[in-house]
Tab-separated table of N, CA and C in Angstrom:
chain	number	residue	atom	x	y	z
A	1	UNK	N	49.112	-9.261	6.123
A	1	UNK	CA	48.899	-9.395	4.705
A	1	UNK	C	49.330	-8.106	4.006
A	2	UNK	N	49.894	-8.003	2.832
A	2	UNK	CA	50.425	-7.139	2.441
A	2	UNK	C	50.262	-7.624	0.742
A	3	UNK	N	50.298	-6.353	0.012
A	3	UNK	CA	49.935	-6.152	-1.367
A	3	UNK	C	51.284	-5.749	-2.210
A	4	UNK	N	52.154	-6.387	-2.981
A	4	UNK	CA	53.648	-5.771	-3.190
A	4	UNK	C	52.640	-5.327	-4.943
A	5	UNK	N	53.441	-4.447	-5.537
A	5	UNK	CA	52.945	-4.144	-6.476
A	5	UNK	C	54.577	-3.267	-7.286
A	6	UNK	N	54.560	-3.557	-8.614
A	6	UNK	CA	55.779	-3.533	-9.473
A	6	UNK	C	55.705	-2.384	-10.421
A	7	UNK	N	56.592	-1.288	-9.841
A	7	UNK	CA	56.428	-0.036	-10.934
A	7	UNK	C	56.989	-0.096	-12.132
A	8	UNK	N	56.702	-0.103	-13.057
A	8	UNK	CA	58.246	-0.336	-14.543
A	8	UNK	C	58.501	0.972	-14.473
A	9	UNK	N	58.245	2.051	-14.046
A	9	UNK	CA	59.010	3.183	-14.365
A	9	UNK	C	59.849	3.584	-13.665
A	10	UNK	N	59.794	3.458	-12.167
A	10	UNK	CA	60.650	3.201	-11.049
A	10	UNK	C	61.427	2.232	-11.032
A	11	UNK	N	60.667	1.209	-11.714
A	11	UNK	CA	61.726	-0.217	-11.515
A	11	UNK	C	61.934	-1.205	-10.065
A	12	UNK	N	60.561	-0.216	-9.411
A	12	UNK	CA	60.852	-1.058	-8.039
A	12	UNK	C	59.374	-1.095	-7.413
A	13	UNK	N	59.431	-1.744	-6.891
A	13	UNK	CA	58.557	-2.600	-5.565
A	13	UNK	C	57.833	-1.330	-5.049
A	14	UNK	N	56.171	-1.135	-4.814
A	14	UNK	CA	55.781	-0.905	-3.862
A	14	UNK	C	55.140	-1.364	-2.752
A	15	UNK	N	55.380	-1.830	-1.548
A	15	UNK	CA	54.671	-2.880	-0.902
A	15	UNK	C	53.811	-2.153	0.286
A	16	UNK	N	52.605	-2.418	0.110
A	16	UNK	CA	51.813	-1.335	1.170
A	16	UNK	C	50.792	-2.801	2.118
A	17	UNK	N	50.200	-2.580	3.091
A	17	UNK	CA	49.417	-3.325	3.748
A	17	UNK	C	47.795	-3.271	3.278
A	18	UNK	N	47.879	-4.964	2.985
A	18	UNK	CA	46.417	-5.341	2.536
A	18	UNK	C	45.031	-4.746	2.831
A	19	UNK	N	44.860	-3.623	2.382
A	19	UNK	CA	43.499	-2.945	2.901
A	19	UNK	C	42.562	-2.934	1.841
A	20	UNK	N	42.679	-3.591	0.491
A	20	UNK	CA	41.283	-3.622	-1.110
A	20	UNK	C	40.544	-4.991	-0.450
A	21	UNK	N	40.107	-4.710	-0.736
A	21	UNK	CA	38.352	-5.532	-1.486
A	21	UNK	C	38.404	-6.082	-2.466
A	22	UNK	N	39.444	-5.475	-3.612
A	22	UNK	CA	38.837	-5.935	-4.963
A	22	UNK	C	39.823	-5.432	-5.644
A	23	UNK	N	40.384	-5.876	-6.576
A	23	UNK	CA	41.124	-5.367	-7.505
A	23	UNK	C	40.655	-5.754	-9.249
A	24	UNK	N	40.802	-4.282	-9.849
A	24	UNK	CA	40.112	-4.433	-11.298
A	24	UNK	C	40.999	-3.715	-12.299
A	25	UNK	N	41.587	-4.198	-13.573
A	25	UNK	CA	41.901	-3.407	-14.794
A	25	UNK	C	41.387	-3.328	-15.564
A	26	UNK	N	40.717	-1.867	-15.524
A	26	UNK	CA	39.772	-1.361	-17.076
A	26	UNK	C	40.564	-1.592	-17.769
A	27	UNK	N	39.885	-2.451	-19.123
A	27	UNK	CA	40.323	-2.468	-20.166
A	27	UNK	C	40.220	-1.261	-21.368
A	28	UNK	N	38.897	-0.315	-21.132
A	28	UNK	CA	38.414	1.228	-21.564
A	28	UNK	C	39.745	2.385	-21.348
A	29	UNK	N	40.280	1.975	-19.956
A	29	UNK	CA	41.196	3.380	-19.813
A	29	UNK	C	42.822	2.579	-19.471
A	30	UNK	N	42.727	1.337	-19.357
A	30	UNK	CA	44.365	0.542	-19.149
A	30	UNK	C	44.421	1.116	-17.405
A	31	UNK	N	43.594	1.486	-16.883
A	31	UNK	CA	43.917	1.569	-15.179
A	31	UNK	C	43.903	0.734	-14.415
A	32	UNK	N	45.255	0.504	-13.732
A	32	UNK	CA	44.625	-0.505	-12.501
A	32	UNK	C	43.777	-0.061	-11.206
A	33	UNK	N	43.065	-0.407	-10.610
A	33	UNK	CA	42.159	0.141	-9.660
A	33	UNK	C	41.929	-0.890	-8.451
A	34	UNK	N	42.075	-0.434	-7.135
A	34	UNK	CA	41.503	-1.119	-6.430
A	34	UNK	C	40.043	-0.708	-5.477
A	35	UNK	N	39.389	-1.615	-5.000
A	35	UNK	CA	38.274	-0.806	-4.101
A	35	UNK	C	38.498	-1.450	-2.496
A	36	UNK	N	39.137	-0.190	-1.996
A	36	UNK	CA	39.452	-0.031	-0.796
A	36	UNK	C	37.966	-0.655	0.617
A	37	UNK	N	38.437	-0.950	1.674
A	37	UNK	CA	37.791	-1.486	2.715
A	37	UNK	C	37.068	-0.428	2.763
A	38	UNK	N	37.383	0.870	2.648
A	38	UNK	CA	36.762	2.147	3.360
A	38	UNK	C	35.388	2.861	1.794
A	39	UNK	N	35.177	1.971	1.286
A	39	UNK	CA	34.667	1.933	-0.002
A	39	UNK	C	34.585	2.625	-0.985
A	40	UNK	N	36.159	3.367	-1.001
A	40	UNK	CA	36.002	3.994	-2.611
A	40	UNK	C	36.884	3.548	-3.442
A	41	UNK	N	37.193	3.710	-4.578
A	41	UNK	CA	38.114	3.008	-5.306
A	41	UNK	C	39.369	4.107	-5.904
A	42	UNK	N	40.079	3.376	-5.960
A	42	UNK	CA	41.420	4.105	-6.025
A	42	UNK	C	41.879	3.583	-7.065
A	43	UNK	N	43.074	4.778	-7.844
A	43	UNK	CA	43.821	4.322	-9.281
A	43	UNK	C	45.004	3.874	-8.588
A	44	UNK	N	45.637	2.671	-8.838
A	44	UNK	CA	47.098	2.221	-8.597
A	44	UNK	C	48.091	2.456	-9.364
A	45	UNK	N	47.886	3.824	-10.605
A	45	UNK	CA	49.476	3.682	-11.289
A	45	UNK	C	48.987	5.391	-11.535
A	46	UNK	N	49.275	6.044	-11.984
A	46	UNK	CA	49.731	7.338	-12.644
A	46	UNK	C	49.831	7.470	-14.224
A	47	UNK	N	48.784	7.869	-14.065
A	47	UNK	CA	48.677	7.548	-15.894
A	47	UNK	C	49.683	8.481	-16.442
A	48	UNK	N	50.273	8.206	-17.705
A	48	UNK	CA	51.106	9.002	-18.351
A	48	UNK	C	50.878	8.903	-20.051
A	49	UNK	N	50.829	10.223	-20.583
A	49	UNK	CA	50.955	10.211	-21.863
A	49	UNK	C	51.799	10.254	-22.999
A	50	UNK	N	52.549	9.770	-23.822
A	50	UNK	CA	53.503	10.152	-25.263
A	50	UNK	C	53.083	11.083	-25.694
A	51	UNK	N	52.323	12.183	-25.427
A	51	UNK	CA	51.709	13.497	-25.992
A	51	UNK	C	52.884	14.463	-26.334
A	52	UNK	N	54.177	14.647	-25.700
A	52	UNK	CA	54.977	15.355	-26.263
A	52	UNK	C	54.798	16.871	-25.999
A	53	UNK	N	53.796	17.429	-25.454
A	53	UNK	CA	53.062	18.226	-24.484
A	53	UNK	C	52.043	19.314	-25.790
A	54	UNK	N	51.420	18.376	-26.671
A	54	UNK	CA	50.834	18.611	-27.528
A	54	UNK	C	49.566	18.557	-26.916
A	55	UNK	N	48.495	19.073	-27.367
A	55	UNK	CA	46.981	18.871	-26.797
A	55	UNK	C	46.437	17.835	-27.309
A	56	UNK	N	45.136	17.343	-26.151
A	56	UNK	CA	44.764	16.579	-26.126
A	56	UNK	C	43.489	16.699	-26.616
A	57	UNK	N	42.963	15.943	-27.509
A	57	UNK	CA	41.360	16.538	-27.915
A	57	UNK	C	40.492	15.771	-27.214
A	58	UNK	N	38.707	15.986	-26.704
A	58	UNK	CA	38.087	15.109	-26.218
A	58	UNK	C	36.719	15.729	-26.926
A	59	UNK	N	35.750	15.042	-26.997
A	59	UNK	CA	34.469	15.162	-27.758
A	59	UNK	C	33.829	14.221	-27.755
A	60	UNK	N	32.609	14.415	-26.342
A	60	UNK	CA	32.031	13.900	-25.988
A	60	UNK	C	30.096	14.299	-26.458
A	61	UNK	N	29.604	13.590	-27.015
A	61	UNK	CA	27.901	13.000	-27.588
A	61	UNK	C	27.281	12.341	-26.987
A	62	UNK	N	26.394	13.173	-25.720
A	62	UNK	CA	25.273	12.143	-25.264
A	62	UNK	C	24.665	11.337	-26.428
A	63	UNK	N	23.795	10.486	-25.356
A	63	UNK	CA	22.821	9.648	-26.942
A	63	UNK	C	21.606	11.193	-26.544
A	64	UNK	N	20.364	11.045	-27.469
A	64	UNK	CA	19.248	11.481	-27.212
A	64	UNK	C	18.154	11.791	-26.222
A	65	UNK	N	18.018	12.596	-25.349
A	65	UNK	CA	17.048	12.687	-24.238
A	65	UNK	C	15.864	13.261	-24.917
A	66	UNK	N	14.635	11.584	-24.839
A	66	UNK	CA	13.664	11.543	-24.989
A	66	UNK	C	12.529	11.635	-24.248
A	67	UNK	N	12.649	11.609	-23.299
A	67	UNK	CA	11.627	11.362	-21.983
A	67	UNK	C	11.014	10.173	-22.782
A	68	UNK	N	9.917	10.335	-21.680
A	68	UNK	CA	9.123	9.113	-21.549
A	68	UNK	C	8.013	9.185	-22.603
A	69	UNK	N	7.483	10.109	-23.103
A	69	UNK	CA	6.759	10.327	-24.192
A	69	UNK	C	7.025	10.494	-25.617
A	70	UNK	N	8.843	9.572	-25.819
A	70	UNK	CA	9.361	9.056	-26.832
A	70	UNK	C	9.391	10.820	-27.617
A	71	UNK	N	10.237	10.295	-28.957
A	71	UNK	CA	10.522	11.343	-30.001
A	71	UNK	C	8.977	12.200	-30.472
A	72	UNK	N	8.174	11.824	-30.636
A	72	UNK	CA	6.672	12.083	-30.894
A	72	UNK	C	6.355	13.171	-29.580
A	73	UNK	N	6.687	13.631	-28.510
A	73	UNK	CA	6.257	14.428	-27.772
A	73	UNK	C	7.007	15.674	-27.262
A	74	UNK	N	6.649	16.829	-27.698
A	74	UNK	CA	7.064	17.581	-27.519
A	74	UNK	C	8.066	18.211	-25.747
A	75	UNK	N	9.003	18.902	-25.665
A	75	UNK	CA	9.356	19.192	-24.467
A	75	UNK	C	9.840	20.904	-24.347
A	76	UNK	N	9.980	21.329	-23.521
A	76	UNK	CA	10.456	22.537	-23.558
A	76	UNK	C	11.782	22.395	-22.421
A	77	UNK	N	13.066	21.854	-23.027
A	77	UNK	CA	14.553	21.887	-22.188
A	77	UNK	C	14.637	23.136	-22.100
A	78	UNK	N	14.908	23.139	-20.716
A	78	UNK	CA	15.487	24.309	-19.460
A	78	UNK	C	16.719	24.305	-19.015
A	79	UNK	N	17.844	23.262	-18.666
A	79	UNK	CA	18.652	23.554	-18.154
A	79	UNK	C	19.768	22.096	-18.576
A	80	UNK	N	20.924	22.568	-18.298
A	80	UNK	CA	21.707	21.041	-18.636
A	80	UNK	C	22.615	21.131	-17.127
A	81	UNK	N	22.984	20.006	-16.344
A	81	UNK	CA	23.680	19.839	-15.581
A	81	UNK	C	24.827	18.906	-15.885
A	82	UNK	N	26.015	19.385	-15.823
A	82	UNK	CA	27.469	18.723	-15.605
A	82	UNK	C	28.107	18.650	-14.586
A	83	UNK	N	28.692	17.326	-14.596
A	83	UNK	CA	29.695	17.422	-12.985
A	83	UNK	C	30.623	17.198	-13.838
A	84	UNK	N	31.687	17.831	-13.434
A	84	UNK	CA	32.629	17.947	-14.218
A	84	UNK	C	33.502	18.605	-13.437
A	85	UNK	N	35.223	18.423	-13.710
A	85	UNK	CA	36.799	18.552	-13.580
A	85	UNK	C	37.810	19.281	-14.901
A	86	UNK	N	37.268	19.854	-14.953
A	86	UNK	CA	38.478	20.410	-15.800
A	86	UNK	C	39.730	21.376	-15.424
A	87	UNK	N	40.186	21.162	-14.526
A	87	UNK	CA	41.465	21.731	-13.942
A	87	UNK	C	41.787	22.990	-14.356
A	88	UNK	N	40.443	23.527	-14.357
A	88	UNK	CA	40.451	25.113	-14.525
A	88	UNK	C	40.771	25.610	-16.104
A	89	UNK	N	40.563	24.686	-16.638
A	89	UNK	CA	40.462	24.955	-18.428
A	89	UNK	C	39.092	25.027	-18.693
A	90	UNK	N	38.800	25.653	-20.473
A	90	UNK	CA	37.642	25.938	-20.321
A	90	UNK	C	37.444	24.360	-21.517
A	91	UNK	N	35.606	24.013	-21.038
A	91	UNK	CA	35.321	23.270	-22.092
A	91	UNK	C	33.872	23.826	-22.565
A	92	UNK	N	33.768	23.058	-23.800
A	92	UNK	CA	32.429	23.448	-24.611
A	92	UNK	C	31.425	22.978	-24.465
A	93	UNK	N	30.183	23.131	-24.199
A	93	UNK	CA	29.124	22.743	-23.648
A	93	UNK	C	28.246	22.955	-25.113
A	94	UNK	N	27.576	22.398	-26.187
A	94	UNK	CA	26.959	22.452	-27.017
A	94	UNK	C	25.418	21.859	-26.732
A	95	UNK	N	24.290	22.142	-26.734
A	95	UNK	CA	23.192	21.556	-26.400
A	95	UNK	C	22.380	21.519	-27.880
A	96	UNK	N	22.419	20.855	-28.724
A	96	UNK	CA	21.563	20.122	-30.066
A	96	UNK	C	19.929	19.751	-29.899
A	97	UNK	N	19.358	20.621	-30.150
A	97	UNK	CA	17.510	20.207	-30.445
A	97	UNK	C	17.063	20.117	-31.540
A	98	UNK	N	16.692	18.683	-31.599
A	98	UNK	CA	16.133	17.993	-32.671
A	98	UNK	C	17.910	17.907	-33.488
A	99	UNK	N	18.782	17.475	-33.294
A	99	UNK	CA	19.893	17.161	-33.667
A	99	UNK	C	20.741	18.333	-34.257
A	100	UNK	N	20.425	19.539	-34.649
A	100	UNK	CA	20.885	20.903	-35.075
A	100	UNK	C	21.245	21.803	-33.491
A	101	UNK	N	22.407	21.956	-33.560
A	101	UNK	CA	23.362	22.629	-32.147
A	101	UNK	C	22.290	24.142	-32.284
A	102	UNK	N	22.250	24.302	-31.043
A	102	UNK	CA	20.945	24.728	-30.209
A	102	UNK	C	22.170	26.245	-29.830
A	103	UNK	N	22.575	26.376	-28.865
A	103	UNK	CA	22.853	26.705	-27.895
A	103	UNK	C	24.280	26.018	-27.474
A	104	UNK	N	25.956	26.958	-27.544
A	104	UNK	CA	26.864	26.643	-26.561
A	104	UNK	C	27.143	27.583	-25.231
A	105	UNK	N	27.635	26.810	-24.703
A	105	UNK	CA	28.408	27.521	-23.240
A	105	UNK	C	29.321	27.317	-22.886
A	106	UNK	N	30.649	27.868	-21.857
A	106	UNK	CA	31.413	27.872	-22.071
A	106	UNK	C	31.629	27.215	-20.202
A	107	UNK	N	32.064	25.972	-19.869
A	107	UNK	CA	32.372	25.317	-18.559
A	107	UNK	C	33.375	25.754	-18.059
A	108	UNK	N	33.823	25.757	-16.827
A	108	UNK	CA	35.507	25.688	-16.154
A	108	UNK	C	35.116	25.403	-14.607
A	109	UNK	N	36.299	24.188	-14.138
A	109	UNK	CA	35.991	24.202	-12.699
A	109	UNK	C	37.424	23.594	-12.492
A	110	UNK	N	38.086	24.278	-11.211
A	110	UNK	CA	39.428	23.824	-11.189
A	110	UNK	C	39.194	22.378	-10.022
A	111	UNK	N	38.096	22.307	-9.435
A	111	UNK	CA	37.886	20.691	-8.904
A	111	UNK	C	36.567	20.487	-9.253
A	112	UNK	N	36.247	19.110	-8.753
A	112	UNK	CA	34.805	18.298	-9.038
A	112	UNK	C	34.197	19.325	-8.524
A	113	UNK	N	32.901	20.023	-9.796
A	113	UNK	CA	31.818	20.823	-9.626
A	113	UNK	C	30.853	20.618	-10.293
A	114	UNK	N	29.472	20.642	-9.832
A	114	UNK	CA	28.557	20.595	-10.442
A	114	UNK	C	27.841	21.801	-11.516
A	115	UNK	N	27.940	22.465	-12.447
A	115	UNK	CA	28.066	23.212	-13.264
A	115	UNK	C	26.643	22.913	-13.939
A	116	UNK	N	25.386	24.151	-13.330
A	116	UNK	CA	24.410	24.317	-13.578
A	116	UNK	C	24.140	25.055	-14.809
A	117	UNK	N	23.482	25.205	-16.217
A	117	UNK	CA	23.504	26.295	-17.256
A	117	UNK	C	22.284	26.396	-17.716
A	118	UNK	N	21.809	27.673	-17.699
A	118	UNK	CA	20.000	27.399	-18.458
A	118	UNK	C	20.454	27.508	-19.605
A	119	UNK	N	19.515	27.249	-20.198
A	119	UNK	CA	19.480	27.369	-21.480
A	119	UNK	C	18.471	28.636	-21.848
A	120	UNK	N	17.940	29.027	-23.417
A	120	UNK	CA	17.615	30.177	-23.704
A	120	UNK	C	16.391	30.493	-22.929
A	121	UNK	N	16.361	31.890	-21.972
A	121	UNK	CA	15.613	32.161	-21.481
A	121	UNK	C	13.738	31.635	-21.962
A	122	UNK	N	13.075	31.301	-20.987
A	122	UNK	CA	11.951	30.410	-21.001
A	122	UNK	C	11.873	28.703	-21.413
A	123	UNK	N	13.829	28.635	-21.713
A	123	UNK	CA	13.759	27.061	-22.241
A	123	UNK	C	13.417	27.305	-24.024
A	124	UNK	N	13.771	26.126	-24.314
A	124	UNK	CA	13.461	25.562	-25.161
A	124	UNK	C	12.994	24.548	-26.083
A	125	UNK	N	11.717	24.593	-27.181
A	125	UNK	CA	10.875	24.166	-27.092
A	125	UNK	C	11.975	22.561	-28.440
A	126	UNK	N	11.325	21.393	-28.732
A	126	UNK	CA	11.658	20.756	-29.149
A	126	UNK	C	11.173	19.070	-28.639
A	127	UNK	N	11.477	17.987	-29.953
A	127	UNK	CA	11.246	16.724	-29.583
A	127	UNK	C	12.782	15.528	-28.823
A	128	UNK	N	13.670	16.281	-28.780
A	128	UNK	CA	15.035	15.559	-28.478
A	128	UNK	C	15.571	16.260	-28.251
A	129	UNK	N	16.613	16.075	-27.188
A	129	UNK	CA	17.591	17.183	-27.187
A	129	UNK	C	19.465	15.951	-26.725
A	130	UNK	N	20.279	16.611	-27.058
A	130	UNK	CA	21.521	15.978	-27.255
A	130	UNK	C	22.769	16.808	-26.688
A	131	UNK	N	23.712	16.208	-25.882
A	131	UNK	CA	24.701	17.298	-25.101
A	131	UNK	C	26.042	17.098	-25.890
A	132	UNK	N	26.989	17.706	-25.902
A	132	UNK	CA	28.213	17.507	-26.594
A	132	UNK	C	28.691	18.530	-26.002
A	133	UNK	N	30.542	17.841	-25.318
A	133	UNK	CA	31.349	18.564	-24.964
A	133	UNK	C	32.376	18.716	-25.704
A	134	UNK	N	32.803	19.049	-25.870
A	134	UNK	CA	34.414	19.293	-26.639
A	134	UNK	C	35.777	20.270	-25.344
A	135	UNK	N	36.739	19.825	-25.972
A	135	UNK	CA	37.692	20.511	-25.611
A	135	UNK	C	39.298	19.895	-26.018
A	136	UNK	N	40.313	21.186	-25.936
A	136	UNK	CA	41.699	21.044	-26.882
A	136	UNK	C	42.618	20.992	-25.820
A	137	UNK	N	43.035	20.314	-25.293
A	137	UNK	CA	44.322	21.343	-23.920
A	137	UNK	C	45.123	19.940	-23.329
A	138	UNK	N	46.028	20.302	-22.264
A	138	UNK	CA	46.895	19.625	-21.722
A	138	UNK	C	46.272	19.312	-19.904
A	139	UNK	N	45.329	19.654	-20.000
A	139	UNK	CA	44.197	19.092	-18.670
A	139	UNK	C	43.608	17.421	-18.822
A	140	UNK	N	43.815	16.477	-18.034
A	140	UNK	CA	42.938	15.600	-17.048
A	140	UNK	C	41.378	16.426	-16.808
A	141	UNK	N	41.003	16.070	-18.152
A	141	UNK	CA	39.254	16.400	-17.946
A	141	UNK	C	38.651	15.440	-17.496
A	142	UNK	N	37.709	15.743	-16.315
A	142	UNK	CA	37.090	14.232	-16.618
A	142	UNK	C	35.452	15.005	-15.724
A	143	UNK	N	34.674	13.923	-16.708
A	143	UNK	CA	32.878	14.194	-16.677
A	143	UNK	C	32.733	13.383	-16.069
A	144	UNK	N	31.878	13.533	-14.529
A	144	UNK	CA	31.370	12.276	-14.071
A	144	UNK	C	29.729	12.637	-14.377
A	145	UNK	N	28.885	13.110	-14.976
A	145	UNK	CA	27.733	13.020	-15.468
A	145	UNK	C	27.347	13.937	-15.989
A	146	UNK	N	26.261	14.266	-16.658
A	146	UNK	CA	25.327	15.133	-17.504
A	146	UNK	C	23.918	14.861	-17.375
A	147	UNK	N	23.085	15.632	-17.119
A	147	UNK	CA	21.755	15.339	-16.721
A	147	UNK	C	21.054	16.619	-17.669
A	148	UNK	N	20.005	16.338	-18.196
A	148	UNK	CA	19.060	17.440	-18.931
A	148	UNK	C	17.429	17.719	-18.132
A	149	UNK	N	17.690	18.945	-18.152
A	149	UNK	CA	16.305	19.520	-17.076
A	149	UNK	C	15.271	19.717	-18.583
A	150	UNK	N	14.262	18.914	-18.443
A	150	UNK	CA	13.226	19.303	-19.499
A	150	UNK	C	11.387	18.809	-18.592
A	151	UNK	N	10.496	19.836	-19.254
A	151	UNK	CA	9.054	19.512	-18.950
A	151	UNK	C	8.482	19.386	-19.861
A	152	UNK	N	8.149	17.749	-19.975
A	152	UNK	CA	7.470	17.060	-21.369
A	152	UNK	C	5.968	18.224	-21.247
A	153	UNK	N	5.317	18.361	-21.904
A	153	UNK	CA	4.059	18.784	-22.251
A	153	UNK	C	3.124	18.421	-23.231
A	154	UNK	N	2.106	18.707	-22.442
A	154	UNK	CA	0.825	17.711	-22.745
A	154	UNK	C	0.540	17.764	-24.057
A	155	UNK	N	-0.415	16.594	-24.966
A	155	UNK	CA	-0.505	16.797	-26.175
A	155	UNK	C	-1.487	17.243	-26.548
């Protein structure tokens, strides 16, 4: 069994032996993807841009980290965690409490790294807190998560 697959930019045939599970096209990023026997999933084309080698902007807005004791309960955020790729460019790390930008920092990882940052010494006190990345450049950024270190406290 074998998988032939049609480059338009090459103009030709790649034909490799049937080893997916599954084949999927995001409609979010136009990728084709398959998920391999060996279970990870793979991009099938090479993305390319009309950028003209102009920069690329990205600006990314968590929603709100409320904990569990909703907007009404106070927290004191400690730390923000990113996994993140930015091919050794720098990006902006903005952390927003109570929706007014708190605190930036400045990211870079030339492969997938997990990118630990406290925030203002002892943390900080607040009912919400909100992450936003930004960045300008000719890098394949890509975030595979954001996590916020906070200790709700008692009322």
């Amino acid at each position: 069994d074998y998988l032939a697959t049609y480059d338009i930019e090459t103009k030709g045939w790649k034909i490799e032996p049937l080893t997916i599970s599954a084949l999927n096209f995001e409609l979010d990023t136009d990728f084709l993807t398959r998920g391999g026997a060996d279970g990870f999933v793979y991009q099938m084309e090479q993305e390319s841009t009309d950028d003209a080698g102009s920069n690329i902007s990205i600006d990314v807005l968590t929603g709100d980290v409320v904990g569990e004791g909703g907007v009404g309960t106070w927290k004191r955020f400690a730390q923000v965690n990113c996994d993140l790729n930015s091919g050794g460019e720098t990006v902006t790390l903005s952390f927003l409490l109570d929706g007014t930008s708190a605190e930036s920092k400045s990211l870079s990882a030339s492969s997938r790294s997990l990118l630990r940052k406290k925030l203002a010494a002892g943390g900080m006190l607040g009912q919400r807190g909100t992450v936003n990345l930004t960045y300008a450049g000719q890098q394949d950024v890509r975030v595979s998560g954001i996590a916020v270190l906070y200790d709700q406290l008692a009322a």
